Amino acid sequence: MPTEIEPVGHNHSTTIGLSGPFRKYEDVVDEAPGSPWAKKTVLTFDGGGVRGYSSLLVLKSLMLKIKEIEMEDSGGKICSSSDYSWMGTNPSKKSASNESTLNDFLPCHYFDYIAGTSTGGLSAIMLGRLRISVDEALEQYKLFGNSVFGKARRLHLMISGVPRAKYSSKKAKNAFRDIIRNSMGKDGQKPEEYQAEMELFQYRKDRTRTIVFSFSIDRNEGLEMAYLWRSYDHEYEGDGSDDPYKPMNPSPAHTTPIWQIARATSAAPTFFAPIKIGGKEHFDGGIFANNPSSIVLHEVRALHGYPPKLFISIGCGLESRGNVSTPTGNPEIDTCNSHVVDSDKGEMKGGKRWFSFARGLKHYLTDTEGRYGFQGWNNECIRQHIEHRLRLNVEGGLSTVAIDAWDPPDSGSSTLDQIRNETDNYLAQDIIKEKIAKMARELVNIRRERAETEPWESFALDVTYYCPKPSCQLRRKTRGKTIFTHSNTSLNSAFLL
């Protein structure tokens, strides 16, 4: 174990024989153009109901390639994506079989921003805010489907002449809360239910940042607007009159419970009742941005003043190339008069207008490729010279899967098998394999550069070292005898090495 933690001269391509992390200004800050921390990486997920399972399978293919590159190129020294060169490998990260699994390689260690809409928002929350692996997210996705999509209400369309949501908001809330509890558990011990229910979306700014979208209606003010939820601060002081990168609803990090934001982003009309948060009713974010890539690109550019280095956008199914609808304007929706009420019991009022509202949104809840989706995002990436960009979207039969399909109701196995088969066929294409391998290589390179610098411990492990000796404040000596704090979400503890 090293005993000296001083700034050292270095070449980022060389990691052998380091005596400590790099600590020069250009190594550890976003502002320095040459810093690995200035190479921002972004991952976004479209909305698409149960087809979001495909998006996670696509991401799993990327993570498997990342694992392969990490382990082969390191000569077996990398056990997980949290490893860093000056401390050597971390045996505790290995599985019981002494083999590294995909659970040891987390998306939150490779992406600075993870964002999503609707069920893509749920994926973003799990991978970004809750920091779980892709395999764990896939398992939680199935549990959510069994708890919610497998239990549609009978006669849900009309009860005494009043329409109500197809699925229970209470069941959705409980499912979201269970996902949070499962992710917060350490060593098999889960927090109390109330802790999961109160866990806030706000999180540390020096870790992966999570973005989720909804569509809000303030009936008192007569306002309806797209809404961006942040786990980090992004406040804005200008008037925005001549700023092309003015952020959407700039705000401090949202101190709203995670489950409420998950409910807000997934409240698709006719499927789930909207949820009222802070005086506003929130609907599915797919109403205005089923593919959130363009808005996320704008947000990252506005926050940092420069574009991201790498951007991956994952969809939920495409009919076929060349047969993609392109919306020419915003949907004409009479939301202010639809009078949808959410008491978390799924009760609705204003029946005819409510159904008209839902029907008018159908096109916009499914389109992800037009000027407000892939085409607009790709054009902006070109304009900002983002070379490392990739859109992954399964073509063919996946698009025919209903967004709430779950057959049979007790497991969804037939539906998931169809999604898996369509996704596997897409991923088996040589050109897709090549694109994924190229992006995986770039992500590994960026992670390794960062893993040679001091901020990596906080970003990857939530570990901060403190040395009680006055001399350590100057020379950072005897790291092996320091105290560090470790936290998982809101749970904190201290250890002596």
Short mmCIF file of C-alpha atoms in Angstrom, two decimals, residues 27-494:
data_model
loop_
_atom_site.label_atom_id
_atom_site.label_comp_id
_atom_site.label_asym_id
_atom_site.label_seq_id
_atom_site.Cartn_x
_atom_site.Cartn_y
_atom_site.Cartn_z
CA ASP A 27 -6.41 16.91 -13.44
CA VAL A 28 -9.25 17.42 -11.03
CA VAL A 29 -11.53 20.26 -12.17
CA ASP A 30 -14.17 20.67 -14.86
CA GLU A 31 -12.89 24.07 -15.98
CA ALA A 32 -9.55 22.84 -17.33
CA PRO A 33 -10.01 21.73 -20.96
CA GLY A 34 -7.46 18.94 -20.59
CA SER A 35 -8.99 17.51 -17.42
CA PRO A 36 -10.59 14.07 -17.66
CA TRP A 37 -13.42 15.51 -15.55
CA ALA A 38 -14.20 18.00 -18.31
CA LYS A 39 -14.96 15.10 -20.66
CA LYS A 40 -18.63 14.89 -19.72
CA THR A 41 -20.49 11.70 -20.60
CA VAL A 42 -24.27 11.47 -20.97
CA LEU A 43 -26.77 8.61 -21.16
CA THR A 44 -30.48 9.09 -21.92
CA PHE A 45 -33.48 6.77 -22.09
CA ASP A 46 -36.66 7.27 -24.10
CA GLY A 47 -40.08 6.59 -22.69
CA GLY A 48 -41.83 3.46 -23.91
CA GLY A 49 -43.60 1.59 -21.13
CA VAL A 50 -42.58 -2.05 -20.85
CA ARG A 51 -40.36 -1.64 -23.90
CA GLY A 52 -38.00 0.18 -21.57
CA TYR A 53 -36.84 -3.34 -20.69
CA SER A 54 -35.21 -3.39 -24.15
CA SER A 55 -33.32 -0.17 -23.37
CA LEU A 56 -31.79 -1.79 -20.32
CA LEU A 57 -30.82 -4.87 -22.35
CA VAL A 58 -29.11 -2.59 -24.88
CA LEU A 59 -27.24 -0.87 -22.04
CA LYS A 60 -26.29 -4.28 -20.66
CA SER A 61 -24.61 -5.09 -23.99
CA LEU A 62 -22.57 -1.90 -23.64
CA MET A 63 -21.63 -2.69 -20.05
CA LEU A 64 -20.56 -6.23 -20.97
CA LYS A 65 -18.24 -4.82 -23.61
CA ILE A 66 -16.91 -2.31 -21.07
CA LYS A 67 -16.22 -5.12 -18.63
CA GLU A 68 -14.43 -7.10 -21.33
CA ILE A 69 -12.19 -4.16 -22.25
CA GLU A 70 -11.48 -3.24 -18.62
CA MET A 71 -10.42 -6.75 -17.65
CA GLU A 72 -8.51 -7.70 -20.78
CA ASP A 73 -6.52 -4.49 -21.04
CA SER A 74 -5.64 -4.42 -17.36
CA GLY A 75 -4.01 -7.83 -17.21
CA GLY A 76 -6.55 -8.94 -14.62
CA LYS A 77 -5.86 -6.07 -12.23
CA ILE A 78 -9.34 -4.53 -12.59
CA CYS A 79 -12.01 -6.24 -10.50
CA SER A 80 -14.65 -3.54 -10.80
CA SER A 81 -15.26 -0.16 -12.33
CA SER A 82 -14.54 1.51 -8.98
CA ASP A 83 -10.91 0.38 -8.90
CA TYR A 84 -8.16 2.98 -8.98
CA SER A 85 -4.50 2.51 -9.76
CA TRP A 86 -2.74 3.91 -6.71
CA MET A 87 -4.51 1.55 -4.28
CA GLY A 88 -4.34 -1.55 -6.45
CA THR A 89 -7.32 -3.85 -6.95
CA ASN A 90 -10.03 -4.17 -4.34
CA PRO A 91 -10.66 -7.88 -3.57
CA SER A 92 -13.84 -7.03 -1.68
CA LYS A 93 -15.42 -6.12 -4.99
CA LYS A 94 -15.16 -9.66 -6.30
CA SER A 95 -18.10 -12.01 -6.13
CA ALA A 96 -18.22 -15.10 -3.93
CA SER A 97 -16.90 -17.19 -6.85
CA ASN A 98 -13.86 -14.91 -7.03
CA GLU A 99 -15.04 -13.73 -10.45
CA SER A 100 -16.02 -10.18 -11.30
CA THR A 101 -19.64 -9.95 -12.40
CA LEU A 102 -21.52 -7.26 -14.26
CA ASN A 103 -22.71 -6.02 -10.87
CA ASP A 104 -19.11 -4.89 -10.34
CA PHE A 105 -19.29 -2.56 -13.35
CA LEU A 106 -21.80 0.21 -12.74
CA PRO A 107 -23.13 2.73 -15.29
CA CYS A 108 -22.82 5.48 -12.67
CA HIS A 109 -19.04 5.06 -12.86
CA TYR A 110 -19.00 5.84 -16.58
CA PHE A 111 -21.67 8.51 -17.02
CA ASP A 112 -21.79 12.00 -15.53
CA TYR A 113 -25.45 12.40 -16.44
CA ILE A 114 -28.17 9.77 -16.70
CA ALA A 115 -31.57 11.04 -17.81
CA GLY A 116 -34.91 9.65 -18.89
CA THR A 117 -38.60 10.12 -19.52
CA SER A 118 -41.47 7.92 -18.29
CA THR A 119 -40.16 4.38 -17.73
CA GLY A 120 -36.88 5.70 -19.07
CA GLY A 121 -37.03 8.08 -16.12
CA LEU A 122 -37.37 5.08 -13.82
CA SER A 123 -34.26 3.55 -15.43
CA ALA A 124 -32.39 6.83 -14.94
CA ILE A 125 -33.38 6.94 -11.27
CA MET A 126 -32.27 3.37 -10.66
CA LEU A 127 -28.93 3.66 -12.47
CA GLY A 128 -28.07 7.28 -11.68
CA ARG A 129 -29.64 8.30 -8.38
CA LEU A 130 -29.81 4.86 -6.75
CA ARG A 131 -26.55 3.70 -8.38
CA ILE A 132 -27.45 0.09 -9.04
CA SER A 133 -26.18 -2.23 -11.78
CA VAL A 134 -27.95 -2.99 -15.06
CA ASP A 135 -28.76 -6.55 -13.94
CA GLU A 136 -30.29 -5.22 -10.73
CA ALA A 137 -32.30 -2.67 -12.71
CA LEU A 138 -33.61 -5.39 -15.03
CA GLU A 139 -34.74 -7.42 -12.02
CA GLN A 140 -36.46 -4.41 -10.45
CA TYR A 141 -38.14 -3.70 -13.78
CA LYS A 142 -39.69 -7.16 -13.73
CA LEU A 143 -40.86 -6.72 -10.16
CA PHE A 144 -42.49 -3.42 -11.11
CA GLY A 145 -44.23 -5.05 -14.08
CA ASN A 146 -45.60 -7.86 -11.93
CA SER A 147 -46.80 -5.44 -9.28
CA VAL A 148 -48.38 -2.91 -11.64
CA PHE A 149 -48.80 -3.90 -15.30
CA GLY A 150 -49.84 -7.41 -14.33
CA LYS A 151 -52.72 -6.03 -12.24
CA ALA A 152 -54.84 -3.84 -14.50
CA ARG A 153 -58.13 -2.68 -13.02
CA ARG A 154 -61.30 -4.30 -14.29
CA LEU A 155 -63.80 -1.98 -15.98
CA HIS A 156 -61.26 0.79 -15.55
CA LEU A 157 -62.52 2.95 -18.42
CA MET A 158 -65.83 3.94 -16.90
CA ILE A 159 -67.07 3.79 -13.32
CA SER A 160 -70.49 5.43 -12.96
CA GLY A 161 -69.75 7.47 -16.08
CA VAL A 162 -66.38 8.71 -14.80
CA PRO A 163 -63.16 7.44 -16.44
CA ARG A 164 -60.29 6.37 -14.23
CA ALA A 165 -56.73 5.24 -14.81
CA LYS A 166 -56.10 1.69 -15.98
CA TYR A 167 -53.54 1.03 -13.23
CA SER A 168 -53.56 1.78 -9.54
CA SER A 169 -51.47 4.74 -8.41
CA LYS A 170 -51.17 3.12 -4.99
CA LYS A 171 -49.63 -0.02 -6.49
CA ALA A 172 -47.23 2.12 -8.51
CA LYS A 173 -46.21 4.06 -5.41
CA ASN A 174 -45.56 0.85 -3.46
CA ALA A 175 -43.55 -0.60 -6.34
CA PHE A 176 -41.37 2.52 -6.57
CA ARG A 177 -40.86 2.48 -2.82
CA ASP A 178 -39.79 -1.19 -2.95
CA ILE A 179 -37.24 -0.40 -5.66
CA ILE A 180 -35.77 2.33 -3.47
CA ARG A 181 -35.64 0.06 -0.42
CA ASN A 182 -33.95 -2.69 -2.39
CA SER A 183 -31.28 -0.31 -3.67
CA MET A 184 -30.61 1.20 -0.25
CA GLY A 185 -30.03 -2.13 1.44
CA LYS A 186 -26.49 -2.96 2.52
CA ASP A 187 -25.31 -6.47 3.37
CA GLY A 188 -28.85 -7.77 3.09
CA GLN A 189 -30.26 -5.19 5.51
CA LYS A 190 -32.96 -2.93 4.11
CA PRO A 191 -33.98 0.39 5.61
CA GLU A 192 -37.41 0.90 7.08
CA GLU A 193 -40.27 1.59 4.68
CA TYR A 194 -40.60 5.17 5.84
CA GLN A 195 -36.93 5.79 5.01
CA ALA A 196 -37.45 4.63 1.43
CA GLU A 197 -40.59 6.72 1.17
CA MET A 198 -38.78 9.85 2.36
CA GLU A 199 -35.52 9.36 0.43
CA LEU A 200 -34.98 12.57 -1.54
CA PHE A 201 -34.09 13.01 -5.19
CA GLN A 202 -31.43 15.58 -4.24
CA TYR A 203 -27.95 14.08 -4.23
CA ARG A 204 -24.28 14.98 -4.13
CA LYS A 205 -23.09 17.23 -6.94
CA ASP A 206 -19.77 15.39 -7.25
CA ARG A 207 -21.41 12.16 -8.32
CA THR A 208 -23.49 11.07 -11.30
CA ARG A 209 -26.32 13.56 -11.87
CA THR A 210 -29.83 12.34 -12.59
CA ILE A 211 -32.45 14.08 -14.75
CA VAL A 212 -36.11 13.12 -15.07
CA PHE A 213 -38.94 14.82 -16.98
CA SER A 214 -42.65 15.35 -16.42
CA PHE A 215 -45.35 17.68 -17.75
CA SER A 216 -46.85 19.98 -15.12
CA ILE A 217 -50.14 21.84 -14.93
CA ASP A 218 -50.78 24.63 -12.42
CA ARG A 219 -54.52 25.19 -12.52
CA ASN A 220 -54.42 28.15 -10.13
CA GLU A 221 -51.98 30.03 -12.35
CA GLY A 222 -53.34 28.63 -15.59
CA LEU A 223 -49.88 27.40 -16.57
CA GLU A 224 -48.75 24.22 -18.24
CA MET A 225 -45.11 23.48 -18.90
CA ALA A 226 -42.45 20.90 -19.44
CA TYR A 227 -40.68 20.19 -16.15
CA LEU A 228 -37.12 19.04 -15.53
CA TRP A 229 -36.30 17.34 -12.20
CA ARG A 230 -32.66 17.58 -11.04
CA SER A 231 -30.65 15.73 -8.42
CA TYR A 232 -28.16 18.63 -8.50
CA ASP A 233 -28.20 22.44 -8.40
CA HIS A 234 -28.66 24.43 -11.59
CA GLU A 235 -29.68 27.95 -10.74
CA TYR A 236 -29.74 30.78 -13.26
CA GLU A 237 -29.19 34.50 -12.70
CA GLY A 238 -29.65 35.94 -16.20
CA ASP A 239 -32.89 37.09 -17.76
CA GLY A 240 -32.42 34.65 -20.65
CA SER A 241 -33.40 37.21 -23.28
CA ASP A 242 -30.34 36.56 -25.45
CA ASP A 243 -29.13 33.27 -24.00
CA PRO A 244 -29.59 30.30 -26.36
CA TYR A 245 -28.74 27.94 -23.51
CA LYS A 246 -31.10 29.17 -20.81
CA PRO A 247 -31.91 26.06 -18.72
CA MET A 248 -35.41 24.66 -18.35
CA ASN A 249 -37.00 25.67 -15.01
CA PRO A 250 -33.61 26.40 -13.33
CA SER A 251 -33.62 25.37 -9.70
CA PRO A 252 -31.67 23.97 -6.78
CA ALA A 253 -31.59 20.20 -6.51
CA HIS A 254 -35.12 18.93 -5.95
CA THR A 255 -35.82 17.88 -2.38
CA THR A 256 -38.86 15.85 -3.44
CA PRO A 257 -39.05 12.17 -2.46
CA ILE A 258 -37.77 9.90 -5.22
CA TRP A 259 -40.97 7.89 -5.47
CA GLN A 260 -43.01 11.00 -6.21
CA ILE A 261 -40.76 11.98 -9.10
CA ALA A 262 -40.93 8.41 -10.43
CA ARG A 263 -44.74 8.65 -10.30
CA ALA A 264 -44.69 12.04 -12.00
CA THR A 265 -42.56 11.02 -14.98
CA SER A 266 -44.57 7.83 -15.62
CA ALA A 267 -48.12 9.20 -15.21
CA ALA A 268 -49.20 8.50 -18.79
CA PRO A 269 -52.80 9.61 -19.43
CA THR A 270 -55.37 6.76 -19.24
CA PHE A 271 -52.72 4.49 -17.68
CA PHE A 272 -51.94 6.33 -14.43
CA ALA A 273 -53.52 9.24 -12.63
CA PRO A 274 -51.37 12.37 -12.47
CA ILE A 275 -49.76 13.20 -9.16
CA LYS A 276 -49.94 16.55 -7.40
CA ILE A 277 -46.62 17.90 -6.14
CA GLY A 278 -46.20 21.41 -4.77
CA GLY A 279 -49.50 22.66 -6.14
CA LYS A 280 -48.90 21.30 -9.64
CA GLU A 281 -50.29 18.21 -11.32
CA HIS A 282 -47.64 16.17 -13.08
CA PHE A 283 -48.15 13.93 -16.11
CA ASP A 284 -45.86 11.64 -18.08
CA GLY A 285 -42.85 13.51 -19.47
CA GLY A 286 -43.42 11.85 -22.85
CA ILE A 287 -46.12 14.44 -23.49
CA PHE A 288 -43.40 16.84 -24.64
CA ALA A 289 -40.14 14.85 -24.73
CA ASN A 290 -40.48 11.09 -25.13
CA ASN A 291 -36.92 11.25 -26.40
CA PRO A 292 -35.28 13.70 -23.95
CA SER A 293 -31.86 13.79 -25.64
CA SER A 294 -32.07 17.29 -27.11
CA ILE A 295 -33.23 18.85 -23.85
CA VAL A 296 -30.53 17.02 -21.88
CA LEU A 297 -27.86 18.19 -24.33
CA HIS A 298 -29.11 21.74 -23.84
CA GLU A 299 -29.05 21.32 -20.03
CA VAL A 300 -25.47 20.01 -19.91
CA ARG A 301 -24.25 22.73 -22.28
CA ALA A 302 -26.00 25.40 -20.19
CA LEU A 303 -24.50 24.15 -16.92
CA HIS A 304 -20.88 23.74 -18.01
CA GLY A 305 -20.53 26.16 -20.89
CA TYR A 306 -19.22 23.45 -23.22
CA PRO A 307 -20.73 20.32 -24.84
CA PRO A 308 -20.29 16.80 -23.50
CA LYS A 309 -17.52 14.58 -24.82
CA LEU A 310 -19.75 11.54 -25.30
CA PHE A 311 -23.52 11.09 -25.58
CA ILE A 312 -25.49 7.83 -25.87
CA SER A 313 -29.24 7.88 -26.47
CA ILE A 314 -31.23 4.65 -26.14
CA GLY A 315 -34.73 4.21 -27.56
CA CYS A 316 -37.60 1.78 -27.00
CA GLY A 317 -38.34 0.56 -30.51
CA LEU A 318 -38.52 1.91 -34.06
CA GLU A 319 -40.90 0.73 -36.78
CA SER A 320 -38.41 0.90 -39.63
CA ARG A 321 -35.91 3.30 -41.14
CA GLY A 322 -37.44 5.91 -43.39
CA ASN A 323 -40.90 5.43 -41.89
CA VAL A 324 -40.60 7.82 -38.99
CA SER A 325 -43.11 10.54 -38.29
CA THR A 326 -41.83 14.06 -37.79
CA PRO A 327 -43.98 16.41 -35.75
CA THR A 328 -43.98 19.99 -36.97
CA GLY A 329 -45.12 21.74 -33.83
CA ASN A 330 -46.30 21.35 -30.28
CA PRO A 331 -49.41 19.23 -29.65
CA GLU A 332 -52.65 21.15 -29.34
CA ILE A 333 -53.82 20.07 -25.91
CA ASP A 334 -56.62 21.64 -23.93
CA THR A 335 -55.02 20.69 -20.64
CA CYS A 336 -56.25 23.61 -18.59
CA ASN A 337 -59.85 22.62 -19.21
CA SER A 338 -59.46 18.85 -18.93
CA HIS A 339 -59.79 19.05 -15.12
CA VAL A 340 -57.97 15.82 -14.29
CA VAL A 341 -57.78 15.34 -10.52
CA ASP A 342 -55.26 13.21 -8.67
CA SER A 343 -55.99 12.09 -5.15
CA ASP A 344 -53.75 9.06 -5.75
CA LYS A 345 -56.95 7.05 -6.06
CA GLY A 346 -57.09 7.28 -9.81
CA GLU A 347 -60.38 9.23 -9.93
CA MET A 348 -60.92 11.42 -12.97
CA LYS A 349 -63.38 14.13 -13.92
CA GLY A 350 -64.26 15.93 -17.15
CA GLY A 351 -64.61 12.62 -19.02
CA LYS A 352 -64.93 13.61 -22.68
CA ARG A 353 -62.24 16.26 -22.50
CA TRP A 354 -59.97 13.91 -20.57
CA PHE A 355 -60.21 11.26 -23.29
CA SER A 356 -59.69 13.89 -25.98
CA PHE A 357 -56.59 15.04 -24.11
CA ALA A 358 -55.26 11.47 -23.98
CA ARG A 359 -56.00 10.72 -27.64
CA GLY A 360 -54.30 13.93 -28.72
CA LEU A 361 -51.15 12.85 -26.93
CA LYS A 362 -50.89 9.37 -28.44
CA HIS A 363 -48.67 10.47 -31.33
CA TYR A 364 -46.34 12.47 -29.11
CA LEU A 365 -46.05 9.72 -26.52
CA THR A 366 -44.64 7.39 -29.16
CA ASP A 367 -42.64 9.60 -31.56
CA THR A 368 -38.96 9.80 -30.69
CA GLU A 369 -37.22 10.29 -34.01
CA GLY A 370 -38.38 13.62 -35.47
CA ARG A 371 -37.14 17.18 -35.09
CA TYR A 372 -37.89 17.04 -31.36
CA GLY A 373 -36.28 13.61 -31.04
CA PHE A 374 -33.34 11.92 -32.74
CA GLN A 375 -33.14 14.20 -35.76
CA GLY A 376 -33.02 17.37 -33.68
CA TRP A 377 -30.53 15.89 -31.22
CA ASN A 378 -28.23 14.59 -33.94
CA ASN A 379 -28.23 17.93 -35.76
CA GLU A 380 -27.34 19.75 -32.55
CA CYS A 381 -24.57 17.24 -31.78
CA ILE A 382 -23.08 17.95 -35.21
CA ARG A 383 -23.33 21.69 -34.62
CA GLN A 384 -21.53 21.34 -31.28
CA HIS A 385 -18.89 18.97 -32.74
CA ILE A 386 -19.77 16.00 -30.52
CA GLU A 387 -17.95 13.20 -32.30
CA HIS A 388 -18.68 10.45 -29.80
CA ARG A 389 -22.45 10.12 -30.07
CA LEU A 390 -24.62 7.08 -30.60
CA ARG A 391 -28.33 6.43 -30.96
CA LEU A 392 -29.37 2.84 -30.23
CA ASN A 393 -32.96 1.88 -31.00
CA VAL A 394 -34.23 -1.62 -31.80
CA GLU A 395 -35.98 -1.75 -35.16
CA GLY A 396 -38.79 -4.06 -36.17
CA GLY A 397 -41.18 -6.06 -34.04
CA LEU A 398 -40.35 -4.36 -30.75
CA SER A 399 -42.43 -1.34 -31.79
CA THR A 400 -45.54 -3.55 -31.97
CA VAL A 401 -45.38 -4.42 -28.27
CA ALA A 402 -48.02 -2.42 -26.39
CA ILE A 403 -46.48 -0.07 -23.84
CA ASP A 404 -48.39 -1.84 -21.02
CA ALA A 405 -48.21 -5.41 -22.36
CA TRP A 406 -47.58 -7.96 -19.63
CA ASP A 407 -48.39 -11.53 -20.60
CA PRO A 408 -49.01 -13.64 -18.62
CA PRO A 409 -50.12 -11.24 -15.85
CA ASP A 410 -48.30 -13.09 -13.08
CA SER A 411 -44.84 -12.95 -14.67
CA GLY A 412 -44.85 -11.12 -18.01
CA SER A 413 -42.54 -13.87 -19.29
CA SER A 414 -44.01 -14.03 -22.81
CA THR A 415 -43.83 -10.28 -23.23
CA LEU A 416 -40.29 -10.11 -21.86
CA ASP A 417 -39.19 -13.00 -24.10
CA GLN A 418 -40.49 -11.15 -27.15
CA ILE A 419 -38.69 -7.97 -26.09
CA ARG A 420 -35.51 -9.92 -25.41
CA ASN A 421 -35.61 -11.75 -28.77
CA GLU A 422 -36.15 -8.55 -30.75
CA THR A 423 -33.35 -6.82 -28.83
CA ASP A 424 -30.93 -9.72 -29.23
CA ASN A 425 -31.48 -9.75 -33.00
CA TYR A 426 -30.71 -6.05 -33.14
CA LEU A 427 -27.59 -6.37 -31.01
CA ALA A 428 -26.33 -9.29 -33.12
CA GLN A 429 -25.76 -7.00 -36.12
CA ASP A 430 -22.08 -6.43 -36.83
CA ILE A 431 -22.49 -2.69 -37.32
CA ILE A 432 -24.22 -2.35 -33.93
CA LYS A 433 -21.48 -4.40 -32.26
CA GLU A 434 -18.84 -2.14 -33.79
CA LYS A 435 -20.57 1.04 -32.64
CA ILE A 436 -21.03 -0.28 -29.11
CA ALA A 437 -17.40 -1.42 -28.92
CA LYS A 438 -16.20 2.01 -30.04
CA MET A 439 -18.24 3.79 -27.37
CA ALA A 440 -17.22 1.27 -24.71
CA ARG A 441 -13.55 1.89 -25.48
CA GLU A 442 -13.98 5.65 -25.13
CA LEU A 443 -15.88 5.29 -21.84
CA VAL A 444 -13.15 3.02 -20.44
CA ASN A 445 -10.45 5.48 -21.48
CA ILE A 446 -12.22 8.34 -19.71
CA ARG A 447 -12.85 6.29 -16.58
CA ARG A 448 -9.22 5.23 -16.38
CA GLU A 449 -7.98 8.79 -16.73
CA ARG A 450 -10.29 9.83 -13.90
CA ALA A 451 -9.30 6.85 -11.78
CA GLU A 452 -5.77 8.28 -11.66
CA THR A 453 -7.00 11.47 -9.97
CA GLU A 454 -8.03 12.24 -6.43
CA PRO A 455 -11.73 13.05 -7.09
CA TRP A 456 -12.28 9.48 -8.28
CA GLU A 457 -12.68 8.11 -4.76
CA SER A 458 -15.59 10.40 -4.08
CA PHE A 459 -17.19 9.98 -7.51
CA ALA A 460 -17.00 6.19 -7.60
CA LEU A 461 -16.97 5.11 -3.96
CA ASP A 462 -18.25 8.10 -2.00
CA VAL A 463 -15.04 7.87 0.01
CA THR A 464 -13.23 10.91 1.39
CA TYR A 465 -9.95 10.57 3.29
CA TYR A 466 -8.92 12.68 6.25
CA CYS A 467 -5.59 12.52 8.03
CA PRO A 468 -5.55 13.69 11.67
CA LYS A 469 -1.87 14.67 11.57
CA PRO A 470 -1.09 18.34 10.80
CA SER A 471 1.67 17.31 8.41
CA CYS A 472 -0.86 15.48 6.28
CA GLN A 473 -2.57 18.71 5.39
CA LEU A 474 0.52 19.62 3.41
CA ARG A 475 1.89 16.33 2.18
CA ARG A 476 -1.07 13.93 2.50
CA LYS A 477 1.15 11.24 4.02
CA THR A 478 0.29 7.75 5.33
CA ARG A 479 -2.98 7.33 3.47
CA GLY A 480 -3.19 3.77 4.80
CA LYS A 481 -3.75 5.10 8.35
CA THR A 482 -6.40 7.68 7.61
CA ILE A 483 -10.09 7.86 8.36
CA PHE A 484 -12.69 7.90 5.63
CA THR A 485 -16.44 8.28 5.52
CA HIS A 486 -18.63 6.16 3.30
CA SER A 487 -22.24 6.75 2.43
CA ASN A 488 -24.87 4.98 0.39
CA THR A 489 -27.72 7.37 -0.36
CA SER A 490 -28.51 8.85 3.07
CA LEU A 491 -26.83 6.16 5.20
CA ASN A 492 -23.42 7.23 6.56
CA SER A 493 -20.76 5.50 8.60
CA ALA A 494 -17.08 6.00 9.42
#
